Coordinates of C-alpha atoms in Angstrom, one line a residue:
M1 CA -31.9 194.2 48.3
E2 CA -31.1 197.3 46.3
R3 CA -27.6 197.2 44.8
R4 CA -25.3 200.1 45.6
P5 CA -23.0 201.4 43.0
G6 CA -19.3 200.6 43.5
V7 CA -16.9 202.9 45.1
P8 CA -15.3 204.0 41.8
R9 CA -18.7 204.9 40.4
L10 CA -19.6 206.9 43.5
L11 CA -16.3 208.8 43.3
R12 CA -16.9 209.6 39.7
E13 CA -20.4 210.9 40.5
I14 CA -19.0 213.0 43.4
N15 CA -16.2 214.4 41.2
D16 CA -18.7 215.2 38.4
R17 CA -21.0 217.0 40.7
A18 CA -18.2 219.0 42.3
A19 CA -17.0 220.2 39.0
L20 CA -20.5 221.2 37.8
E21 CA -21.3 223.0 41.0
L22 CA -18.0 224.9 40.8
L23 CA -18.5 225.9 37.2
L24 CA -22.1 227.1 37.8
A25 CA -21.0 229.1 40.8
T26 CA -17.9 230.7 39.4
G27 CA -18.2 230.7 35.6
P28 CA -15.6 229.4 33.1
M29 CA -12.5 227.8 34.5
T30 CA -9.4 225.9 33.3
R31 CA -8.8 222.3 34.1
G32 CA -6.0 223.4 36.5
Q33 CA -8.3 225.9 38.3
I34 CA -11.0 223.2 38.7
G35 CA -8.4 220.9 40.2
D36 CA -7.1 223.6 42.6
H37 CA -10.6 224.4 43.9
T38 CA -11.9 220.8 44.1
G39 CA -8.7 219.1 45.2
L40 CA -8.8 216.8 42.2
S41 CA -5.5 215.8 40.5
K42 CA -4.8 216.9 36.9
V43 CA -5.6 213.4 35.6
T44 CA -8.8 213.1 37.6
A45 CA -9.9 216.6 36.6
S46 CA -9.3 215.8 32.9
Q47 CA -11.3 212.5 33.2
T48 CA -14.1 214.4 34.9
L49 CA -14.3 217.1 32.2
A50 CA -14.1 214.4 29.5
R51 CA -17.2 212.6 31.0
L52 CA -19.1 215.9 31.4
E53 CA -18.3 216.8 27.8
E54 CA -19.4 213.4 26.5
R55 CA -22.8 214.0 28.4
G56 CA -23.1 217.4 26.7
L57 CA -22.9 219.2 30.0
V58 CA -19.7 221.2 29.6
E59 CA -17.9 222.7 26.7
V60 CA -14.7 224.7 25.9
V61 CA -15.6 228.3 25.6
G62 CA -12.2 229.9 25.2
E63 CA -8.6 230.0 26.3
Q64 CA -6.7 231.6 29.1
A65 CA -3.1 232.7 28.4
G66 CA -0.6 231.0 30.6
G67 CA 3.0 231.6 31.3
R68 CA 5.6 229.9 29.0
G69 CA 3.4 227.0 28.1
P70 CA 0.4 226.8 25.7
N71 CA -2.9 228.5 26.5
A72 CA -5.3 226.6 28.8
A73 CA -8.8 225.7 27.6
L74 CA -11.6 227.4 29.5
Y75 CA -14.6 225.1 30.4
S76 CA -18.1 226.2 31.1
V77 CA -21.5 224.4 31.6
V78 CA -23.4 224.3 28.4
A79 CA -26.1 226.9 28.7
S80 CA -28.7 224.9 26.7
S81 CA -28.2 221.8 28.9
A82 CA -31.4 222.8 30.8
Y83 CA -33.9 225.6 31.0
V84 CA -36.3 226.7 33.7
A85 CA -39.4 228.8 34.0
G86 CA -40.5 231.1 36.8
L87 CA -43.9 232.7 37.1
D88 CA -45.4 235.5 39.2
V89 CA -49.2 235.1 39.3
G90 CA -51.4 238.0 40.3
P91 CA -55.1 238.8 39.9
E92 CA -54.5 241.1 36.9
S93 CA -51.5 239.7 35.2
V94 CA -49.2 236.7 35.0
S95 CA -45.5 237.2 34.3
A96 CA -43.3 234.3 33.1
S97 CA -39.5 234.1 32.6
V98 CA -37.4 231.5 31.0
A99 CA -33.7 231.2 31.9
D100 CA -30.9 228.9 31.0
I101 CA -29.0 226.7 33.5
H102 CA -26.7 229.7 34.3
G103 CA -29.7 231.7 35.4
R104 CA -29.5 234.1 32.4
T105 CA -33.0 235.3 31.4
I106 CA -33.7 234.3 27.8
A107 CA -37.3 235.6 27.6
E108 CA -39.8 237.3 29.8
V109 CA -43.5 237.9 29.0
T110 CA -46.6 239.2 30.8
V111 CA -50.1 238.1 29.9
A112 CA -53.5 239.1 31.2
P113 CA -56.0 236.5 32.4
N114 CA -58.7 238.2 30.2
G115 CA -61.4 237.2 32.5
S116 CA -60.4 233.5 32.8
D117 CA -60.4 232.2 36.3
D118 CA -58.9 228.8 35.3
P119 CA -55.4 228.7 36.7
V120 CA -54.3 225.9 34.4
S121 CA -55.2 227.7 31.1
V122 CA -53.7 231.0 32.3
V123 CA -50.4 229.4 33.5
H124 CA -50.2 227.2 30.4
G125 CA -50.7 230.2 28.1
A126 CA -47.9 232.2 29.9
V127 CA -45.4 229.4 29.9
V128 CA -46.0 228.6 26.2
K129 CA -45.7 232.2 25.2
A130 CA -42.4 232.6 27.2
C131 CA -41.0 229.4 25.7
R132 CA -41.9 230.5 22.2
S133 CA -40.3 233.9 22.8
A134 CA -37.2 232.1 24.1
K135 CA -37.2 229.6 21.2
V136 CA -37.1 226.9 23.8
S137 CA -39.2 223.7 23.7
L138 CA -41.5 223.2 26.6
A139 CA -39.9 219.7 26.9
K140 CA -36.5 221.3 27.7
L141 CA -37.8 222.9 31.0
R142 CA -36.4 221.0 34.0
G143 CA -38.0 223.3 36.6
V144 CA -41.2 225.3 36.9
V145 CA -41.9 227.4 40.0
I146 CA -45.0 229.6 40.4
G147 CA -45.3 232.4 42.9
T148 CA -48.7 233.3 44.2
P149 CA -50.1 235.3 47.0
G150 CA -51.7 233.3 49.8
V151 CA -50.9 230.2 51.9
V152 CA -49.4 227.2 50.2
D153 CA -49.9 223.9 51.9
P154 CA -46.4 222.2 52.2
R155 CA -48.0 218.8 52.1
S156 CA -50.2 219.0 49.0
G157 CA -48.4 221.8 47.2
D158 CA -51.7 223.6 46.7
V159 CA -52.7 227.1 47.5
R160 CA -54.8 226.6 50.6
F161 CA -56.4 230.0 50.2
S162 CA -55.7 233.3 48.5
F163 CA -57.8 236.5 48.6
D164 CA -56.6 237.6 45.2
L165 CA -56.8 234.2 43.4
P166 CA -60.1 232.4 44.4
G167 CA -59.7 230.0 41.5
W168 CA -56.6 228.5 43.0
H169 CA -57.7 225.7 45.2
E170 CA -57.1 222.1 46.1
G171 CA -56.2 220.0 43.1
I172 CA -54.7 222.8 41.0
H173 CA -51.1 221.7 41.7
E174 CA -51.8 218.2 40.3
A175 CA -53.7 219.7 37.4
L176 CA -50.8 222.0 36.5
A177 CA -48.3 219.2 36.6
G178 CA -50.5 217.1 34.4
D179 CA -51.0 219.9 31.9
L180 CA -47.3 220.8 31.6
R181 CA -46.2 217.2 31.9
R182 CA -43.6 217.9 34.5
E183 CA -43.3 218.6 38.2
V184 CA -44.5 222.0 39.2
T185 CA -43.9 223.9 42.5
I186 CA -46.2 226.6 43.8
E187 CA -44.6 228.9 46.4
N188 CA -45.8 231.9 48.4
D189 CA -44.7 235.1 46.5
V190 CA -43.1 236.8 49.4
N191 CA -41.0 233.7 50.1
L192 CA -39.7 233.8 46.6
A193 CA -38.9 237.5 46.9
A194 CA -36.8 236.7 49.9
L195 CA -34.8 234.2 47.8
A196 CA -34.1 236.9 45.3
E197 CA -33.1 239.3 48.2
R198 CA -30.6 236.8 49.6
A199 CA -29.1 236.1 46.2
S200 CA -28.6 239.6 44.9
G201 CA -30.4 242.1 47.1
A202 CA -30.1 243.8 50.4
A203 CA -29.7 240.5 52.2
K204 CA -27.1 239.0 49.9
G205 CA -25.3 236.2 51.7
V206 CA -27.2 236.8 54.9
D207 CA -28.5 233.5 56.6
D208 CA -30.9 235.1 59.1
F209 CA -33.3 237.9 58.0
V210 CA -36.9 238.7 57.5
L211 CA -38.5 240.4 54.5
M212 CA -41.7 242.4 55.3
W213 CA -43.7 242.9 52.1
A214 CA -46.2 245.8 52.3
G215 CA -48.2 246.1 49.1
R216 CA -51.8 245.3 48.3
G217 CA -51.4 242.7 50.9
L218 CA -49.0 242.3 53.9
G219 CA -46.7 239.4 54.2
L220 CA -43.5 238.3 55.8
A221 CA -40.8 235.8 54.7
V222 CA -38.6 234.3 57.3
M223 CA -35.1 233.1 56.4
L224 CA -33.3 231.1 59.2
G225 CA -30.0 229.4 58.7
G226 CA -30.2 230.2 55.0
K227 CA -33.5 228.3 54.6
L228 CA -37.0 229.5 54.3
H229 CA -39.2 228.8 57.4
R230 CA -42.7 228.0 56.2
G231 CA -44.3 226.5 59.3
R232 CA -46.2 223.3 59.7
S233 CA -49.2 224.5 57.6
G234 CA -47.3 226.9 55.3
S235 CA -48.8 229.9 57.2
A236 CA -45.5 231.3 58.7
G237 CA -45.3 234.9 57.8
E238 CA -49.1 235.7 57.7
I239 CA -48.3 238.8 59.7
G240 CA -51.4 240.7 58.4
Y241 CA -53.4 238.9 61.1
L242 CA -51.2 240.2 63.9
P243 CA -53.3 241.8 66.6
V244 CA -52.2 245.4 67.3
P245 CA -53.3 247.9 69.9
G246 CA -56.2 250.1 68.9
V247 CA -57.2 248.1 65.8
P248 CA -60.1 245.6 65.6
L249 CA -59.1 242.0 65.6
A250 CA -59.3 240.1 62.3
E251 CA -62.4 237.9 62.5
D252 CA -63.9 235.1 60.5
V253 CA -60.5 234.1 59.2
T254 CA -61.2 230.4 58.6
A255 CA -61.2 229.6 54.9
E256 CA -64.0 227.2 53.9
P257 CA -65.0 225.9 50.4
G258 CA -66.8 228.7 48.5
R259 CA -65.9 231.4 51.1
L260 CA -62.7 233.4 51.7
P261 CA -61.7 234.6 55.1
S262 CA -62.0 238.3 56.0
L263 CA -59.2 240.8 55.3
A264 CA -60.4 243.3 57.9
G265 CA -58.6 243.9 61.2
G266 CA -55.1 243.3 62.4
L267 CA -51.9 244.8 61.2
Q268 CA -53.1 244.4 57.6
S269 CA -55.6 247.3 58.1
L270 CA -52.8 249.6 59.1
V271 CA -50.0 249.2 56.6
S272 CA -51.4 247.7 53.4
A273 CA -50.8 249.9 50.3
V274 CA -54.5 250.9 50.4
A275 CA -54.3 251.9 54.1
V276 CA -51.1 253.9 53.5
Q277 CA -52.6 255.6 50.5
E278 CA -55.6 256.7 52.6
L279 CA -53.3 257.9 55.3
A280 CA -51.2 259.9 52.9
Q281 CA -54.3 261.6 51.5
G282 CA -55.2 262.6 55.0
Y283 CA -51.9 264.3 55.3
G284 CA -52.4 266.1 52.0
F285 CA -50.2 263.8 49.8
G286 CA -50.9 261.8 46.8
G287 CA -48.8 258.9 48.1
I288 CA -45.8 258.0 50.2
A289 CA -43.3 258.8 47.4
E290 CA -44.6 262.3 47.3
A291 CA -44.1 262.7 51.0
V292 CA -40.5 261.5 50.7
A293 CA -39.9 264.1 48.0
A294 CA -41.4 266.8 50.2
G295 CA -38.7 266.5 52.8
E296 CA -39.6 268.0 56.2
R297 CA -43.1 268.6 55.2
G298 CA -43.6 264.9 54.7
A299 CA -41.9 263.9 57.9
P300 CA -45.1 263.5 60.0
L301 CA -46.6 261.1 57.5
L302 CA -43.5 259.0 57.3
D303 CA -43.3 259.0 61.1
E304 CA -46.8 257.6 61.3
I305 CA -46.2 254.9 58.7
A306 CA -42.9 253.9 60.4
H307 CA -44.7 253.6 63.8
R308 CA -47.3 251.3 62.2
L309 CA -44.7 249.2 60.6
A310 CA -42.7 249.0 63.8
L311 CA -45.5 247.3 65.5
G312 CA -45.1 244.3 63.2
V313 CA -41.3 244.5 63.0
A314 CA -40.9 244.6 66.8
S315 CA -43.2 241.7 67.2
V316 CA -41.2 239.6 64.8
C317 CA -37.8 240.7 66.3
V318 CA -38.6 239.8 69.9
V319 CA -39.5 236.3 68.8
L320 CA -36.8 235.6 66.1
D321 CA -34.2 238.3 66.6
P322 CA -33.2 238.2 62.9
G323 CA -30.7 241.1 62.9
L324 CA -31.8 242.3 59.5
V325 CA -35.2 243.4 58.3
V326 CA -35.8 244.2 54.6
L327 CA -38.8 246.3 53.6
G328 CA -40.3 245.4 50.2
G329 CA -43.5 245.8 48.3
D330 CA -44.9 249.1 47.1
V331 CA -44.8 250.8 50.5
G332 CA -41.2 249.7 51.3
K333 CA -39.8 250.7 47.9
A334 CA -41.6 254.0 47.8
G335 CA -40.5 254.9 51.4
G336 CA -36.8 254.1 50.8
S337 CA -34.2 255.0 53.3
A338 CA -36.3 257.8 54.7
L339 CA -38.8 255.2 55.9
T340 CA -36.4 252.4 57.0
A341 CA -34.4 254.8 59.2
R342 CA -37.6 255.8 60.9
V343 CA -38.7 252.2 61.3
E344 CA -35.4 251.2 62.9
E345 CA -35.7 254.1 65.4
A346 CA -39.3 253.2 66.2
V347 CA -38.5 249.6 66.8
A348 CA -35.7 250.5 69.2
R349 CA -38.1 252.6 71.2
I350 CA -40.6 249.8 71.8
C351 CA -38.5 246.6 72.2
P352 CA -35.0 245.7 73.5
I353 CA -33.8 244.7 70.0
R354 CA -32.6 247.1 67.4
P355 CA -32.4 245.3 64.0
E356 CA -30.9 246.8 60.9
V357 CA -33.8 247.9 58.7
V358 CA -33.1 248.3 55.0
T359 CA -35.0 248.8 51.7
T360 CA -35.2 246.0 49.2
A361 CA -32.4 246.2 46.6
V362 CA -33.7 243.7 44.1
E363 CA -34.3 245.3 40.7
D364 CA -37.2 244.5 38.5
N365 CA -39.6 241.8 39.8
P366 CA -38.3 240.1 42.9
V367 CA -41.0 237.4 42.9
L368 CA -40.3 236.4 39.3
R369 CA -36.5 236.4 40.0
G370 CA -37.1 234.3 43.1
A371 CA -39.2 231.8 41.2
V372 CA -36.4 231.4 38.6
L373 CA -33.8 230.9 41.3
A374 CA -36.0 228.2 43.0
A375 CA -36.5 226.5 39.6
L376 CA -32.7 226.6 39.0
D377 CA -32.1 224.8 42.3
Q378 CA -34.4 222.0 41.1
A379 CA -33.0 221.8 37.6
R380 CA -29.4 221.7 38.8
E381 CA -30.1 219.1 41.5
E382 CA -31.7 216.9 38.7
I383 CA -28.6 217.4 36.6
F384 CA -26.3 216.6 39.5
A385 CA -28.2 213.5 40.3
S386 CA -28.5 212.2 36.8

């Protein structure tokens, strides 16, 4: 029978974890502040910090002036105690970011596949380049999360199929882990963008929302109860296949070895970046951003795009009733508030639910930031459990 640690050891582990979680969430704190927030006595808080210092996990980073007594030492988690890597993989480029345990970006690089269709070599090259730029050993990485377009099988961890990345197939997950000599997580790119949106974007702190990503492809991330909903096969959010009135159905969608499913038909054919660009040209504009800048002259185009997007948003809302819908991707960002206001009105006209529709507020690359956040969760859990 497996032996369980004694109660004192369990209490020490609980106290250590509570202090680490607090410091990572709030930043530097004094011993007294840690005690106040965790409920630990001054003696227990001191013992906890001493253990964490001995393990090289916390350090004194300054002092806080007190009242009549001496200044109190400020403790913080040692930034170099762990590093993580997040990647955003696309057909034309791979971006990689290395961050410390606080989530601060140390280095970010972008590499081109240069014709290589081998995911292992491309990812390896990006991770190594990012680590060298950050001056961090590959062995110091405690979490690696890779964002890719397509469906990720939650059971195997592999990309089941991706139109943009035909080289990503069954066995790649295991091959990447073997090459980098550590556990690797592959996640749908829109799901990762939703993590970034909830952490610091338009859905900050919101437990129930959806992120509709309209770019080269069309995708949807579903956040329920503060957790991503992926579905049994990882296909939750493949809204591009949604049947809509007046548009041919997507056909031949089954992915088989050596053959990718068709992209034609469904909502995808109405609101992808390519479809919106063609629509804009038909209205005499170079793109959606130009129509926004044109004011009233661009209103008819924005109305049409909003109507198309509303077909997908309304379908999601009558099933999930999320309350908040975030528009991201090239189309969502270019349309801004002029587009989201129209989508909100259009949805209210065709279904009994009126969600709040907003534009993404994540700066830079939301997929890359989401990958780093997911990797941080893994690294911190490993530290808490060690």
